């Protein structure tokens, strides 16, 4: 599968969010990574449905919504209405993960499951066949602009291997999120990630130009 870039709007200029979404879309990003935080699962609060709804008309790219929220199933329907295409929930935040994943799929969205850095990959063994994407956090979730934790790359390799064994490598994407930049993106790709989230490395300067630089590196 070809690798996809997913700029995280958490690092965008919220005063001109719509324009920034257009900039990265026009430059070739295929996913828009949208970080929703509830102040419970992670310490910070970001934004929710009204903001997602307001930027929906700015692009037809995939809205990849990363729910850093306790029991995210409570919001699945509202997220679909707001414009989410892919809803990614944390394994650690769902008491009944199978039910939540089924709920997301029944609503017509793609389903992703995320793991914090210290959560082992085997915790997804039972659910891998039911998901469209596995998100491996390469920083502790909650804030943009942190440094990638090196051992998380080994987890990317483990998921890649597991997907190959199960014959799911063409069906399930692997997303890496946190601290990815132009210097280390090749390591993430080599480990087996094929959805690259980048927040500060994209919006920390000329967003369109940064997307083009990433895409050059990702053509492998
Ligand atoms: C962290 C978020 C990330 C974050 C990535 O909790 O899930 O998506 O915005 O930002 P960078 O690329 O700056 O680490
Ligand atoms: Zn994220």
Short mmCIF file of C-alpha atoms and ligand atoms in Angstrom, two decimals:
data_model
loop_
_atom_site.label_atom_id
_atom_site.label_comp_id
_atom_site.label_asym_id
_atom_site.label_seq_id
_atom_site.Cartn_x
_atom_site.Cartn_y
_atom_site.Cartn_z
CA UNK A 1 0.00 0.00 0.00
CA UNK A 2 1.21 3.50 -0.81
CA UNK A 3 2.01 5.66 2.21
CA UNK A 4 -0.37 8.49 3.08
CA UNK A 5 0.41 11.76 4.84
CA UNK A 6 -2.00 12.89 7.56
CA UNK A 7 -1.21 16.43 8.77
CA UNK A 8 -2.43 16.93 12.35
CA UNK A 9 -4.37 20.19 12.61
CA UNK A 10 -3.61 20.37 16.35
CA UNK A 11 -0.55 22.42 15.37
CA UNK A 12 -2.41 24.57 12.81
CA UNK A 13 -3.29 28.23 13.27
CA UNK A 14 -6.88 27.95 14.55
CA UNK A 15 -7.53 31.55 13.54
CA UNK A 16 -7.39 30.44 9.93
CA UNK A 17 -8.08 26.75 10.27
CA UNK A 18 -10.16 26.38 7.11
CA UNK A 19 -7.44 27.94 5.00
CA UNK A 20 -4.76 25.73 6.55
CA UNK A 21 -6.83 22.62 5.84
CA UNK A 22 -7.11 23.75 2.21
CA UNK A 23 -3.37 24.38 1.99
CA UNK A 24 -2.40 20.88 3.08
CA UNK A 25 -5.14 19.27 0.96
CA UNK A 26 -4.07 21.15 -2.16
CA UNK A 27 -0.44 20.18 -1.51
CA UNK A 28 -1.39 16.48 -1.65
CA UNK A 29 -2.14 15.29 1.88
CA UNK A 30 -4.78 12.55 1.65
CA UNK A 31 -5.91 12.45 5.26
CA UNK A 32 -6.59 15.32 7.65
CA UNK A 33 -5.69 14.12 11.15
CA UNK A 34 -8.04 15.61 13.73
CA UNK A 35 -7.09 15.23 17.40
CA UNK A 36 -10.04 15.27 19.79
CA UNK A 37 -9.10 15.48 23.50
CA UNK A 38 -11.45 15.36 26.46
CA UNK A 39 -9.26 16.46 29.38
CA UNK A 40 -9.81 13.02 30.96
CA UNK A 41 -8.11 10.40 28.81
CA UNK A 42 -5.39 12.98 28.17
CA UNK A 43 -4.71 16.09 30.25
CA UNK A 44 -5.54 18.59 27.52
CA UNK A 45 -8.78 19.65 25.82
CA UNK A 46 -8.76 20.42 22.09
CA UNK A 47 -12.04 20.73 20.16
CA UNK A 48 -15.05 18.69 19.11
CA UNK A 49 -17.90 18.28 16.67
CA UNK A 50 -18.68 21.95 15.86
CA UNK A 51 -15.11 22.63 14.74
CA UNK A 52 -14.98 19.45 12.64
CA UNK A 53 -18.30 20.35 11.04
CA UNK A 54 -17.10 23.86 10.23
CA UNK A 55 -14.01 22.66 8.31
CA UNK A 56 -15.81 19.83 6.50
CA UNK A 57 -16.66 22.01 3.47
CA UNK A 58 -12.98 22.99 3.06
CA UNK A 59 -11.87 19.66 1.58
CA UNK A 60 -13.05 16.28 0.41
CA UNK A 61 -10.00 14.51 1.89
CA UNK A 62 -10.46 11.78 4.50
CA UNK A 63 -11.22 13.15 7.97
CA UNK A 64 -9.17 10.91 10.23
CA UNK A 65 -10.47 11.61 13.73
CA UNK A 66 -8.22 10.50 16.59
CA UNK A 67 -10.37 10.22 19.69
CA UNK A 68 -8.31 10.80 22.83
CA UNK A 69 -11.50 10.47 24.81
CA UNK A 70 -12.82 8.08 27.48
CA UNK A 71 -15.49 5.76 26.06
CA UNK A 72 -15.47 7.36 22.60
CA UNK A 73 -18.41 5.25 21.45
CA UNK A 74 -20.59 7.86 23.15
CA UNK A 75 -19.70 10.30 20.37
CA UNK A 76 -19.46 8.01 17.33
CA UNK A 77 -22.79 9.01 15.81
CA UNK A 78 -22.19 12.73 16.34
CA UNK A 79 -18.71 12.43 14.83
CA UNK A 80 -20.16 10.76 11.75
CA UNK A 81 -22.67 13.61 11.41
CA UNK A 82 -19.88 16.17 11.82
CA UNK A 83 -18.00 14.61 8.90
CA UNK A 84 -15.64 11.95 10.24
CA UNK A 85 -14.66 9.28 7.69
CA UNK A 86 -12.33 7.30 9.93
CA UNK A 87 -12.82 7.13 13.67
CA UNK A 88 -9.87 5.94 15.70
CA UNK A 89 -10.40 4.99 19.33
CA UNK A 90 -7.90 4.06 22.03
CA UNK A 91 -7.84 0.46 23.21
CA UNK A 92 -7.12 1.86 26.69
CA UNK A 93 -10.25 4.06 26.63
CA UNK A 94 -12.82 1.43 25.63
CA UNK A 95 -14.25 -1.02 28.13
CA UNK A 96 -15.95 -2.93 25.28
CA UNK A 97 -13.62 -2.40 22.35
CA UNK A 98 -15.29 -4.95 20.07
CA UNK A 99 -18.66 -3.25 20.53
CA UNK A 100 -17.21 0.21 19.87
CA UNK A 101 -15.43 -0.94 16.70
CA UNK A 102 -18.63 -2.60 15.43
CA UNK A 103 -20.59 0.55 16.21
CA UNK A 104 -18.16 2.67 14.15
CA UNK A 105 -18.40 0.32 11.18
CA UNK A 106 -22.19 0.13 11.38
CA UNK A 107 -22.28 3.92 11.17
CA UNK A 108 -20.40 3.64 7.86
CA UNK A 109 -17.02 4.91 9.02
CA UNK A 110 -13.65 3.23 8.85
CA UNK A 111 -12.51 2.02 12.26
CA UNK A 112 -9.09 2.50 13.79
CA UNK A 113 -7.69 1.39 17.12
CA UNK A 114 -4.87 3.29 18.82
CA UNK A 115 -2.29 2.17 21.38
CA UNK A 116 -0.33 4.35 23.77
CA UNK A 117 3.44 3.87 23.69
CA UNK A 118 3.53 1.49 26.68
CA UNK A 119 0.58 -0.69 25.63
CA UNK A 120 1.80 -3.94 24.03
CA UNK A 121 0.79 -4.83 20.49
CA UNK A 122 -0.63 -8.26 21.47
CA UNK A 123 -3.59 -6.48 23.11
CA UNK A 124 -4.98 -6.04 19.57
CA UNK A 125 -4.69 -9.70 18.55
CA UNK A 126 -8.42 -10.39 18.83
CA UNK A 127 -9.57 -7.27 17.00
CA UNK A 128 -7.09 -6.95 14.10
CA UNK A 129 -9.42 -8.60 11.59
CA UNK A 130 -12.14 -6.06 12.32
CA UNK A 131 -10.21 -2.82 11.95
CA UNK A 132 -9.11 -0.68 9.01
CA UNK A 133 -6.19 0.91 10.81
CA UNK A 134 -3.91 0.48 13.81
CA UNK A 135 -2.55 3.73 15.24
CA UNK A 136 0.69 3.40 17.16
CA UNK A 137 1.38 6.42 19.33
CA UNK A 138 5.04 7.36 19.15
CA UNK A 139 4.64 9.95 21.93
CA UNK A 140 2.42 9.97 25.01
CA UNK A 141 -0.81 11.46 23.68
CA UNK A 142 -2.02 14.89 24.69
CA UNK A 143 0.27 17.42 23.07
CA UNK A 144 1.91 18.20 19.77
CA UNK A 145 5.59 18.97 19.38
CA UNK A 146 7.05 16.10 21.46
CA UNK A 147 9.97 13.84 20.59
CA UNK A 148 9.39 10.40 19.05
CA UNK A 149 9.98 7.57 21.54
CA UNK A 150 12.36 5.19 19.72
CA UNK A 151 10.99 1.87 21.07
CA UNK A 152 7.63 2.56 19.43
CA UNK A 153 9.22 1.84 16.04
CA UNK A 154 9.69 -1.74 17.18
CA UNK A 155 5.94 -1.89 17.79
CA UNK A 156 5.35 -0.76 14.20
CA UNK A 157 7.52 -3.67 13.06
CA UNK A 158 5.57 -6.07 15.30
CA UNK A 159 2.20 -5.00 13.90
CA UNK A 160 3.55 -5.19 10.34
CA UNK A 161 4.74 -8.74 11.00
CA UNK A 162 1.44 -9.75 12.59
CA UNK A 163 -0.56 -8.36 9.66
CA UNK A 164 1.64 -10.29 7.21
CA UNK A 165 1.12 -13.54 9.14
CA UNK A 166 -2.64 -12.99 9.12
CA UNK A 167 -2.70 -11.98 5.43
CA UNK A 168 -4.09 -8.56 6.36
CA UNK A 169 -1.29 -6.31 5.14
CA UNK A 170 -3.36 -5.06 2.18
CA UNK A 171 -6.40 -4.44 4.34
CA UNK A 172 -5.19 -2.82 7.55
CA UNK A 173 -3.13 0.36 7.58
CA UNK A 174 -0.54 1.22 10.23
CA UNK A 175 -0.47 4.81 11.38
CA UNK A 176 2.32 6.37 13.40
CA UNK A 177 1.56 9.51 15.40
CA UNK A 178 3.85 11.79 17.36
CA UNK A 179 7.22 13.41 16.80
CA UNK A 180 7.50 12.45 13.14
CA UNK A 181 9.49 14.92 11.05
CA UNK A 182 11.42 15.10 7.79
CA UNK A 183 14.50 13.65 9.48
CA UNK A 184 12.93 10.49 10.91
CA UNK A 185 10.00 9.76 8.56
CA UNK A 186 12.12 7.25 6.60
CA UNK A 187 12.59 5.19 9.79
CA UNK A 188 8.82 5.09 10.34
CA UNK A 189 8.24 4.00 6.74
CA UNK A 190 10.97 1.38 6.91
CA UNK A 191 9.47 -0.06 10.10
CA UNK A 192 6.21 -0.56 8.20
CA UNK A 193 4.01 2.48 8.84
CA UNK A 194 1.91 3.62 5.89
CA UNK A 195 -0.05 6.50 7.39
CA UNK A 196 2.26 9.23 8.65
CA UNK A 197 0.86 11.82 11.05
CA UNK A 198 2.81 15.06 11.33
CA UNK A 199 1.65 18.11 13.25
CA UNK A 200 4.38 20.56 14.17
CA UNK A 201 6.59 19.38 11.31
CA UNK A 202 3.86 20.44 8.85
CA UNK A 203 2.24 23.47 10.46
CA UNK A 204 5.42 24.81 12.06
CA UNK A 205 6.22 26.70 8.87
CA UNK A 206 4.83 26.91 5.34
CA UNK A 207 2.32 24.05 5.59
CA UNK A 208 1.93 23.50 1.84
CA UNK A 209 5.69 23.45 1.28
CA UNK A 210 6.22 21.08 4.22
CA UNK A 211 3.60 18.67 2.86
CA UNK A 212 5.39 18.63 -0.50
CA UNK A 213 8.71 17.90 1.24
CA UNK A 214 7.15 15.02 3.17
CA UNK A 215 5.56 13.57 0.06
CA UNK A 216 8.91 13.63 -1.76
CA UNK A 217 10.46 11.61 1.06
CA UNK A 218 7.51 9.25 1.13
CA UNK A 219 7.75 8.25 -2.53
CA UNK A 220 9.71 5.12 -2.05
C1 LIG B 1 -0.71 13.91 20.16
C2 LIG B 1 -1.55 13.89 18.92
C3 LIG B 1 -0.76 14.03 17.68
C4 LIG B 1 -0.01 15.34 17.59
C5 LIG B 1 1.14 15.13 16.67
O1 LIG B 1 -1.49 13.64 21.26
O2 LIG B 1 -2.26 12.69 18.82
O3 LIG B 1 -1.55 13.83 16.54
O4 LIG B 1 -0.78 16.40 17.14
O5 LIG B 1 1.91 16.29 16.68
P1 LIG B 1 3.47 16.25 16.38
O6 LIG B 1 3.63 15.74 14.98
O7 LIG B 1 3.88 17.67 16.55
O8 LIG B 1 4.10 15.34 17.38
ZN1 LIG B 2 -3.23 12.19 16.86
#
